[in-house]
Coordinates of N, CA and C in Angstrom, one line a residue:
X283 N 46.4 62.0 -13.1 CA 45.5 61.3 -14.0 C 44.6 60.4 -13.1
X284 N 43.7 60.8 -12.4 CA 43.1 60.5 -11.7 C 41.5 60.2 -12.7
X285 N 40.6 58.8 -12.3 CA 39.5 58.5 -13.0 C 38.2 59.3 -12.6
X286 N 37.5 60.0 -13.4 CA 36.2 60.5 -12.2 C 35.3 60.0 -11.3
X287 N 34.7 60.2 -10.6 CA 34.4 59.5 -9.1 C 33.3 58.4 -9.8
X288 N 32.2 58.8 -11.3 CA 31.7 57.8 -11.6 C 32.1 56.9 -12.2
X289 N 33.2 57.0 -13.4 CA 34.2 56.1 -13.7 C 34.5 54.9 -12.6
X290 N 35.2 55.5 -11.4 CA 35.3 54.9 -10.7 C 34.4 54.1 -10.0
X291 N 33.5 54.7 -9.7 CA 31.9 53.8 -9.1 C 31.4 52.8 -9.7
X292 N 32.0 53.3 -11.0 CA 31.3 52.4 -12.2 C 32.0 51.0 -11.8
X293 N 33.0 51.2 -12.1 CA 34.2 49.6 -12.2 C 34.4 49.4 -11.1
X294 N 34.3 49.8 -9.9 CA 34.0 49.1 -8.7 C 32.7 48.0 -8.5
X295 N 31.3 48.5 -8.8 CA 30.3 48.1 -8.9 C 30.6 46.9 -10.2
X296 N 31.1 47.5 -11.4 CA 30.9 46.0 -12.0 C 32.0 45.0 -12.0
X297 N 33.0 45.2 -10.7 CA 33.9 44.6 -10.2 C 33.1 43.6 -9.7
X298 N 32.2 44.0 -8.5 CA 31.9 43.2 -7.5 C 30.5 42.3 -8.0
X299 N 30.0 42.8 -8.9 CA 28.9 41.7 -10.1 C 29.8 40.3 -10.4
X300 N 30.9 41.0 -11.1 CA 31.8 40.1 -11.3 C 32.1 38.9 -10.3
X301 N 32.8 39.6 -9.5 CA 32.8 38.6 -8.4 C 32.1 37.5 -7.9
X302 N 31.1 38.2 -8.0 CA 29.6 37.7 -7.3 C 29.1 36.7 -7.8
X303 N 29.2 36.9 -9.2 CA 28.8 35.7 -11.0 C 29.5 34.9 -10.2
X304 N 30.7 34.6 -9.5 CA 31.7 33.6 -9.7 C 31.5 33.1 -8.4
X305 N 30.9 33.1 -7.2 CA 31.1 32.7 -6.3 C 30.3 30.9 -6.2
X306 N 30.9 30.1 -6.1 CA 30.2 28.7 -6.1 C 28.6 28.5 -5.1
X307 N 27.9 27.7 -6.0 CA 26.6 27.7 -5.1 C 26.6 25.8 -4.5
X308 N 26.2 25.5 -3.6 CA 26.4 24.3 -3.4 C 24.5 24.0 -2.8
X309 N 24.0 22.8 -3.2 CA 22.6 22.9 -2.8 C 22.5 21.2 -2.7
X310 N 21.6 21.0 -1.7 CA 21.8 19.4 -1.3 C 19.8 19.2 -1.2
X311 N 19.7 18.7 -2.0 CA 18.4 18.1 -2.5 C 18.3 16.7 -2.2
X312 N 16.7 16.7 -1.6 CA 16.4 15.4 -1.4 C 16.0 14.3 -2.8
X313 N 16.4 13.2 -2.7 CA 15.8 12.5 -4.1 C 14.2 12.5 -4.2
X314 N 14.0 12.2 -5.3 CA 12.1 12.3 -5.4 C 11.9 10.6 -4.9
X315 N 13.0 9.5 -5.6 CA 12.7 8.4 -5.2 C 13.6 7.6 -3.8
X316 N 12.8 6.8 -2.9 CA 13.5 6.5 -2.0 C 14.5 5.7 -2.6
X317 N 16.0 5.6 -1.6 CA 16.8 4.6 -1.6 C 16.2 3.2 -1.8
X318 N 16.7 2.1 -2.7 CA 16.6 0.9 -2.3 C 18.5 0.1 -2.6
X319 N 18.0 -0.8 -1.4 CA 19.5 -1.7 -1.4 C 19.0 -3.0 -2.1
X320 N 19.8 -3.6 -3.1 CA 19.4 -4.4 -3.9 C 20.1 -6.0 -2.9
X321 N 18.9 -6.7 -2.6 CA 20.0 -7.5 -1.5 C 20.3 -9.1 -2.1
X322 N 19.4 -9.2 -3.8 CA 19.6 -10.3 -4.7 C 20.8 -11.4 -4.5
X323 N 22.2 -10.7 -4.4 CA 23.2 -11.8 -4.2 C 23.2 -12.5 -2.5
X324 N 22.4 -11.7 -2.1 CA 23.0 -12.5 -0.6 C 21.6 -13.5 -0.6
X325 N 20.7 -13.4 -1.2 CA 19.0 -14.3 -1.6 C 19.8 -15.4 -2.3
X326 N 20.1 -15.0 -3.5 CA 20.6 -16.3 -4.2 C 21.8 -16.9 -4.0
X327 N 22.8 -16.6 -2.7 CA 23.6 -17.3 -2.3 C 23.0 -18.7 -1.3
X328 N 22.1 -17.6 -0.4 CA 21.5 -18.5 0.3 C 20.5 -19.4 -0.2
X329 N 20.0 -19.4 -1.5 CA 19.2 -20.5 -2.2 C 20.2 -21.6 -2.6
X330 N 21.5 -20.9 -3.6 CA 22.3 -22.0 -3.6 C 22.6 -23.2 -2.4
X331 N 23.0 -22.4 -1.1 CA 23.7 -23.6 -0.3 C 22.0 -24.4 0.3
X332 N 20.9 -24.0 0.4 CA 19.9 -24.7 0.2 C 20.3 -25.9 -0.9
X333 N 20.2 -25.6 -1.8 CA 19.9 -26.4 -2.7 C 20.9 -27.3 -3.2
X334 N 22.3 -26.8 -2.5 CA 23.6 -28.2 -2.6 C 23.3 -29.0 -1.0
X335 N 22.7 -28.8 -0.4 CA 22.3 -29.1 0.8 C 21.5 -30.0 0.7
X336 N 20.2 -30.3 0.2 CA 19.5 -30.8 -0.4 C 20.0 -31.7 -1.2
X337 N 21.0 -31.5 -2.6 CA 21.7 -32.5 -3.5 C 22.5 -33.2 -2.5
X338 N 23.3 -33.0 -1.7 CA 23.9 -33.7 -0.5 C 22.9 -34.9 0.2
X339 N 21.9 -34.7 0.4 CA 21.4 -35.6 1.2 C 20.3 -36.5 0.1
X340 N 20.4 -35.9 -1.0 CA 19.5 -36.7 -2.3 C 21.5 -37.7 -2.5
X341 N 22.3 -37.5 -2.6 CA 23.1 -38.4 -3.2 C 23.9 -39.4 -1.9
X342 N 23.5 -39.0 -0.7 CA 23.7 -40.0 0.0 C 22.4 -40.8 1.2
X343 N 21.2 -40.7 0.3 CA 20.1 -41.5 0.0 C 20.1 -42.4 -0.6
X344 N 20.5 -42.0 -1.7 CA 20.8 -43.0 -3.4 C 22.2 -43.0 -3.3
X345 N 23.1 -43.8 -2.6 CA 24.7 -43.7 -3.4 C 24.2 -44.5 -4.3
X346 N 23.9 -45.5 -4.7 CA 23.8 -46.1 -6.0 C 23.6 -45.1 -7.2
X347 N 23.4 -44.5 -7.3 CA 23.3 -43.4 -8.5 C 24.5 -42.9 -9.0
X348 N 25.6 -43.1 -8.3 CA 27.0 -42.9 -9.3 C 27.9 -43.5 -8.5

């Protein structure tokens, strides 16, 4: 009980479609927009100690003030 040679040709070839459908594609694309690093907490840390730095030397100008 052997298949005929095109039978067989056949399901070989649409074995390897098969296969083929299934093989993973992996693709590494550049972004359209550049990176940015957002660096707002390390700005507004350093405004803070400014600005308790400053109250530091406004409350012992004035100690009379509390």
């Amino acid at each position: 009980m052997s298949m005929p040679k095109t039978l067989q040709s056949l399901t070989l070839c649409s074995l390897m479609l098969m296969l083929a459908a299934c093989t993973p594609t992996v693709q590494v694309a550049v972004p359209n927009e550049p990176i940015t690093i957002n660096l707002n907490v390390k700005i507004k840390h350093e405004i803070l100690i400014k600005v308790d730095k400053e109250i530091d030397n406004l409350l012992e100008e004035n100690s009379q003030l509390f």
